[in-house]
Coordinates of C-alpha atoms in Angstrom, one line a residue:
Chain A
M1374 CA -37.2 76.0 -162.2
N1375 CA -40.6 77.2 -161.5
I1376 CA -42.0 80.6 -162.2
S1377 CA -41.9 82.2 -158.8
V1378 CA -38.1 81.4 -158.6
A1379 CA -37.5 83.1 -162.0
I1380 CA -39.5 86.1 -161.0
D1381 CA -38.0 86.6 -157.6
A1382 CA -34.5 85.9 -158.8
V1383 CA -32.9 86.9 -155.6
P1384 CA -29.3 85.6 -155.0
Q1385 CA -30.6 83.2 -152.2
D1386 CA -32.6 81.3 -154.6
A1387 CA -29.4 80.1 -156.4
L1388 CA -28.9 77.8 -153.4
P1389 CA -30.5 74.5 -153.4
S1390 CA -33.9 74.5 -151.5
A1391 CA -34.3 72.4 -148.4
S1392 CA -36.1 69.7 -150.5
E1393 CA -33.4 69.3 -153.0
A1394 CA -30.5 69.4 -150.6
G1395 CA -31.0 65.9 -149.2
P1396 CA -31.6 64.9 -145.6
A1397 CA -31.5 68.0 -143.1
P1398 CA -28.7 67.9 -140.5
K1399 CA -29.5 65.8 -137.4
R1400 CA -29.7 68.9 -135.2
V1401 CA -32.7 70.1 -137.3
V1402 CA -34.4 66.7 -137.3
V1403 CA -34.0 66.0 -133.6
A1404 CA -35.1 69.4 -132.6
Y1405 CA -38.2 69.2 -134.9
G1406 CA -39.1 65.8 -133.4
F1407 CA -38.8 67.3 -130.0
W1408 CA -40.9 70.3 -131.0
I1409 CA -43.7 67.9 -132.1
F1410 CA -43.4 66.1 -128.7
L1411 CA -43.7 69.5 -127.0
L1412 CA -46.8 70.3 -128.9
S1413 CA -48.3 67.0 -128.0
D1414 CA -47.5 67.7 -124.4
I1415 CA -49.1 71.0 -124.6
I1416 CA -52.2 69.4 -126.1
M1417 CA -52.2 67.1 -123.0
F1418 CA -52.1 70.2 -120.8
A1419 CA -54.9 71.7 -122.9
A1420 CA -57.1 68.7 -121.8
L1421 CA -56.2 69.3 -118.1
F1422 CA -57.0 73.0 -118.6
A1423 CA -60.4 72.1 -120.1
S1424 CA -61.2 69.7 -117.2
Y1425 CA -60.2 72.4 -114.8
A1426 CA -62.2 75.0 -116.4
V1427 CA -65.3 72.6 -116.5
L1428 CA -64.9 71.6 -112.8
V1429 CA -63.7 75.0 -111.4
H1430 CA -67.2 75.7 -109.7
S1431 CA -67.7 72.2 -108.5
T1432 CA -66.4 72.8 -105.0
A1433 CA -69.0 70.5 -103.3
G1434 CA -69.2 73.0 -100.4
G1435 CA -65.5 72.9 -99.9
P1436 CA -63.0 75.8 -100.1
T1437 CA -62.9 77.8 -103.4
G1438 CA -59.9 79.1 -105.3
A1439 CA -60.3 82.6 -103.9
Q1440 CA -60.0 81.3 -100.4
L1441 CA -57.0 79.1 -101.0
F1442 CA -54.8 80.9 -103.4
N1443 CA -52.1 83.3 -102.2
Q1444 CA -51.2 85.7 -105.0
K1445 CA -47.9 86.8 -103.4
T1446 CA -46.6 83.1 -103.7
V1447 CA -47.8 83.0 -107.2
A1448 CA -46.0 86.2 -108.1
I1449 CA -42.7 84.9 -106.7
E1450 CA -43.2 81.5 -108.5
T1451 CA -43.8 83.3 -111.7
A1452 CA -40.8 85.5 -111.3
C1453 CA -38.8 82.4 -110.6
L1454 CA -39.8 80.6 -113.7
L1455 CA -39.5 83.7 -116.0
V1456 CA -35.9 84.5 -114.9
S1457 CA -35.1 80.8 -114.9
S1458 CA -36.2 80.7 -118.6
Y1459 CA -34.0 83.8 -119.3
A1460 CA -31.1 82.2 -117.6
C1461 CA -31.7 79.1 -119.7
G1462 CA -31.6 81.4 -122.9
L1463 CA -28.3 82.8 -121.7
M1464 CA -27.0 79.2 -121.1
S1465 CA -27.8 78.2 -124.7
L1466 CA -25.9 81.3 -125.9
A1467 CA -22.8 80.1 -123.8
I1468 CA -23.2 76.6 -125.3
N1469 CA -23.2 77.9 -128.8
S1470 CA -20.0 79.9 -128.1
R1471 CA -18.6 76.9 -126.1
R1472 CA -17.9 78.6 -122.9
Y1473 CA -17.8 76.2 -120.0
L1474 CA -17.9 78.7 -117.2
R1475 CA -20.8 80.6 -118.5
T1476 CA -22.7 77.4 -119.3
Y1477 CA -22.3 76.1 -115.8
L1478 CA -23.3 79.5 -114.4
G1479 CA -26.4 79.7 -116.6
A1480 CA -27.3 76.1 -115.6
L1481 CA -26.8 76.9 -111.9
I1482 CA -29.1 79.9 -112.0
T1483 CA -31.8 77.9 -114.1
F1484 CA -31.6 75.0 -111.7
A1485 CA -31.6 77.2 -108.5
L1486 CA -34.6 79.2 -109.7
G1487 CA -36.5 76.0 -110.9
A1488 CA -35.8 74.4 -107.5
A1489 CA -37.1 77.6 -105.7
F1490 CA -40.3 77.5 -107.9
L1491 CA -40.7 73.8 -106.9
T1492 CA -40.2 74.5 -103.2
L1493 CA -42.7 77.2 -103.2
E1494 CA -45.3 75.0 -105.1
I1495 CA -44.7 72.1 -102.7
R1496 CA -45.1 74.3 -99.7
E1497 CA -48.4 75.6 -101.1
F1498 CA -49.7 72.1 -101.7
A1499 CA -48.6 71.1 -98.2
N1500 CA -50.4 74.1 -96.6
M1501 CA -53.6 73.3 -98.7
I1502 CA -53.5 69.7 -97.6
A1503 CA -52.9 70.6 -94.0
I1504 CA -56.1 72.7 -93.9
G1505 CA -58.1 69.8 -95.5
A1506 CA -58.1 71.1 -99.1
T1507 CA -56.9 67.7 -100.4
P1508 CA -57.6 66.3 -103.9
E1509 CA -60.4 64.2 -102.6
R1510 CA -62.3 67.1 -101.2
S1511 CA -64.0 68.3 -104.3
A1512 CA -63.9 68.0 -108.1
F1513 CA -62.4 71.5 -108.3
L1514 CA -59.5 70.4 -106.0
S1515 CA -59.0 67.2 -108.0
A1516 CA -58.7 69.2 -111.2
F1517 CA -56.5 71.8 -109.6
F1518 CA -53.9 69.3 -108.1
T1519 CA -53.9 67.3 -111.4
L1520 CA -53.3 70.4 -113.5
V1521 CA -50.7 72.3 -111.3
G1522 CA -49.2 69.0 -110.1
C1523 CA -48.6 67.8 -113.7
H1524 CA -46.8 71.1 -114.3
G1525 CA -44.7 70.7 -111.2
L1526 CA -43.9 67.2 -112.2
H1527 CA -42.6 68.5 -115.6
V1528 CA -40.4 71.1 -113.7
T1529 CA -39.1 68.2 -111.6
L1530 CA -38.1 66.1 -114.5
G1531 CA -36.6 69.3 -116.2
L1532 CA -34.4 69.8 -113.1
V1533 CA -33.3 66.1 -113.2
W1534 CA -32.6 66.5 -116.9
L1535 CA -30.5 69.6 -116.4
A1536 CA -28.4 68.1 -113.8
V1537 CA -27.8 65.0 -116.1
M1538 CA -26.8 67.4 -119.0
M1539 CA -24.3 69.3 -116.8
V1540 CA -22.6 65.9 -116.0
Q1541 CA -22.6 65.2 -119.7
V1542 CA -21.0 68.5 -120.4
A1543 CA -18.4 68.0 -117.9
V1544 CA -17.6 64.3 -119.1
M1545 CA -18.1 64.6 -122.7
G1546 CA -17.6 68.4 -123.5
F1547 CA -19.5 70.2 -126.2
D1548 CA -20.0 67.2 -128.2
A1549 CA -22.6 67.4 -131.1
T1550 CA -24.9 64.9 -129.2
V1551 CA -24.7 66.9 -126.0
Q1552 CA -25.4 70.1 -127.9
R1553 CA -28.5 68.6 -129.4
R1554 CA -29.7 67.4 -126.0
L1555 CA -29.2 70.9 -124.6
L1556 CA -31.1 72.4 -127.4
C1557 CA -34.1 70.0 -126.6
F1558 CA -33.7 70.8 -122.9
S1559 CA -34.0 74.6 -123.5
L1560 CA -37.0 74.0 -125.8
F1561 CA -38.5 72.0 -123.0
W1562 CA -37.8 74.7 -120.4
H1563 CA -39.2 77.5 -122.3
A1564 CA -42.4 75.4 -123.2
L1565 CA -42.9 74.9 -119.5
D1566 CA -42.7 78.7 -118.9
I1567 CA -45.5 79.0 -121.7
V1568 CA -47.7 76.5 -119.9
W1569 CA -47.1 78.3 -116.6
V1570 CA -48.3 81.6 -118.2
G1571 CA -51.6 79.9 -119.0
L1572 CA -51.6 78.3 -115.6
F1573 CA -51.1 81.4 -113.5
T1574 CA -53.7 83.3 -115.5
V1575 CA -56.5 80.7 -115.6
V1576 CA -56.0 79.1 -112.3
Y1577 CA -54.7 81.8 -110.0
L1578 CA -55.5 85.2 -111.4
M1579 CA -59.0 84.3 -112.8
G1580 CA -59.6 82.2 -109.6
V1581 CA -59.1 85.3 -107.2
S1582 CA -60.4 88.1 -109.3
P1583 CA -64.0 89.0 -108.5
Chain B
M282 CA -23.9 71.5 -148.9
T283 CA -23.6 73.7 -145.8
E284 CA -25.1 76.7 -147.7
A285 CA -28.2 74.8 -148.6
R286 CA -31.4 76.5 -147.2
Y287 CA -32.4 73.8 -144.7
D288 CA -35.2 74.4 -142.4
R289 CA -34.2 75.8 -139.1
A290 CA -34.3 73.8 -135.8
P291 CA -37.0 75.2 -133.5
G292 CA -35.1 77.2 -130.8
D293 CA -32.2 78.1 -133.1
R294 CA -31.8 81.7 -133.9
P295 CA -31.5 82.8 -137.4
S296 CA -27.7 82.8 -138.1
R297 CA -26.1 86.1 -138.7
E298 CA -24.7 85.0 -142.0
M299 CA -28.1 84.4 -143.2
Q300 CA -29.5 87.5 -142.0
A301 CA -27.0 90.3 -141.6
S302 CA -29.5 92.5 -139.8
A303 CA -30.3 90.0 -137.1
P304 CA -30.0 91.7 -133.7
S305 CA -27.6 90.3 -131.0
P306 CA -29.1 87.2 -129.4
L307 CA -28.5 88.7 -125.9
F308 CA -30.5 91.7 -126.9
V309 CA -33.4 89.4 -128.1
Y310 CA -33.4 87.4 -124.8
T311 CA -33.5 90.7 -122.7
T312 CA -36.1 92.2 -124.8
G313 CA -38.2 89.1 -124.3
L314 CA -37.6 89.2 -120.5
F315 CA -38.5 92.8 -120.3
L316 CA -41.8 92.3 -122.3
A317 CA -42.7 89.2 -120.3
V318 CA -42.2 91.0 -117.0
L319 CA -44.2 93.9 -118.2
L320 CA -47.2 91.7 -119.4
T321 CA -47.0 89.6 -116.1
A322 CA -47.0 92.7 -113.9
T323 CA -50.1 94.1 -116.0
S324 CA -51.8 90.7 -115.5
F325 CA -51.3 90.8 -111.8
W326 CA -52.5 94.5 -111.6
A327 CA -55.4 93.8 -113.8
A328 CA -56.6 91.0 -111.4
N329 CA -56.4 93.0 -108.3
T330 CA -57.5 96.5 -109.5
S331 CA -61.0 97.9 -109.1
L332 CA -60.6 100.5 -111.7
L333 CA -61.7 98.1 -114.5
W334 CA -65.1 96.8 -115.3
P335 CA -65.2 93.4 -113.6
G336 CA -66.7 91.6 -116.5
G337 CA -63.8 92.7 -118.7
V338 CA -61.1 91.5 -116.3
A339 CA -61.1 87.8 -117.4
L340 CA -61.1 88.8 -121.1
G341 CA -58.2 91.2 -120.5
L342 CA -56.2 88.5 -118.5
A343 CA -56.8 86.1 -121.5
V344 CA -55.4 88.7 -124.0
L345 CA -52.4 89.4 -121.8
A346 CA -51.7 85.7 -121.4
I347 CA -51.9 85.1 -125.1
A348 CA -49.7 88.1 -125.7
Q349 CA -47.1 86.9 -123.3
M350 CA -47.2 83.3 -124.8
G351 CA -46.5 85.0 -128.1
V352 CA -43.6 86.9 -126.6
H353 CA -42.1 83.7 -125.3
L354 CA -42.5 82.0 -128.7
V355 CA -40.9 84.8 -130.5
F356 CA -38.1 85.8 -128.2
F357 CA -37.2 82.7 -126.3
L358 CA -38.1 80.0 -128.8
H359 CA -37.2 82.0 -131.8
I360 CA -40.2 81.0 -133.8
T361 CA -40.3 83.4 -136.8
T362 CA -42.2 83.6 -140.1
G363 CA -39.2 83.1 -142.1
P364 CA -39.3 80.5 -144.9
E365 CA -36.7 78.3 -143.2
S366 CA -39.0 77.9 -140.1
T367 CA -42.2 77.1 -142.0
N368 CA -42.4 73.5 -140.8
N369 CA -42.1 74.7 -137.1
V370 CA -44.8 77.3 -137.5
L371 CA -47.2 74.8 -139.3
A372 CA -46.7 72.2 -136.5
L373 CA -47.4 75.1 -134.0
A374 CA -50.5 76.1 -135.8
F375 CA -51.8 72.6 -135.8
G376 CA -51.0 72.2 -132.1
V377 CA -52.9 75.5 -131.3
L378 CA -55.8 74.4 -133.4
I379 CA -56.1 71.2 -131.4
V380 CA -55.6 73.0 -128.1
F381 CA -58.5 75.4 -129.1
V382 CA -60.8 72.5 -130.1
V383 CA -60.1 70.6 -126.9
V384 CA -60.5 73.6 -124.6
A385 CA -63.3 75.4 -126.3
G386 CA -65.1 72.2 -127.3
S387 CA -65.0 70.8 -123.8
M388 CA -66.3 74.0 -122.2
W389 CA -69.0 74.4 -124.7
I390 CA -70.4 70.8 -124.5
M391 CA -70.0 70.7 -120.6
A392 CA -71.8 74.2 -120.3
D393 CA -74.6 73.0 -122.6
M394 CA -74.9 69.8 -120.7
S395 CA -75.0 71.3 -117.2
Q396 CA -77.6 73.8 -118.6
N397 CA -79.8 71.0 -119.6
M398 CA -79.4 69.2 -116.4
L399 CA -80.3 72.3 -114.3
M400 CA -83.4 73.0 -116.3
P401 CA -86.4 72.5 -114.2
S402 CA -88.1 69.5 -115.7
P403 CA -91.8 69.9 -116.5
A404 CA -92.6 66.4 -115.2
P405 CA -91.5 64.8 -111.9
M406 CA -88.5 62.4 -112.1
S407 CA -90.6 59.4 -111.7
M408 CA -92.5 60.3 -114.9
Q409 CA -89.4 60.4 -117.0
M410 CA -88.1 57.2 -115.6
Q411 CA -91.0 55.3 -117.1
H412 CA -89.9 55.8 -120.6

């Protein structure tokens, strides 16, 4: 017993602390490992953000962000991802209370909004490429397509993952393994939304504001 | 063993047994959504308004973005300062440190370098090449 425990002497301290209680449950270990992965993923995004910030003015006489970006599209994309993240949260509540219908409904909304986001982004890219603003045009556009495209790729993988998870729920039910995977998925999806917050601020809003 | 104070998995809410005053999870998510929408709308307004000093807009946008990231972390990812989530917070703090070093460091070094490149050289290029 150390001194602080004796001084505090709150009833909770009668329980063994985490370090004395042996290995943590698998749910905690798995989610913590996935948390570390997400942080490393965010560090990779930080490197892409840094290269974008360095190259944003290197347009080589080509189009600038203010000429290319459409704020209305970005606002709709942001709304899609935000509500999708909320629906994902509601889905994880349904998973915890083991309700199939609500889980499927939450997953459906999450998937539909994620797909809507992706459609808008692909259409935006296609429009840009159609007017000659391709990644080869300038260093700015290379950095832009790498950064935003990498986020879009993550969203695509998230959608595939969500579809696979719903099949697993249908086949295996709310198995402990399935629940752990769904927890990791919801972490992934919320983290993508956090990356998007940085993205729409740095790329789109700072790009168009005077 | 179940009552041992294990660390909490990131993304898990504090259980109601552990914390009787914990608000209902639906309320937490809805508050998060409300705050995030508010901050996003403010960001879009700030980027388009002419009421603000233009030089401060970028700073304001950065502050709003960081605030919204905080809202997402607390209300959607349930990162708290409680003792059972110390590991999660420490990992996050380390991640934020690296992100800061990568972004600020790159921008600093590259800005410094491009400043040196743009500086009008006192001697013509051919003189420097001889060294």
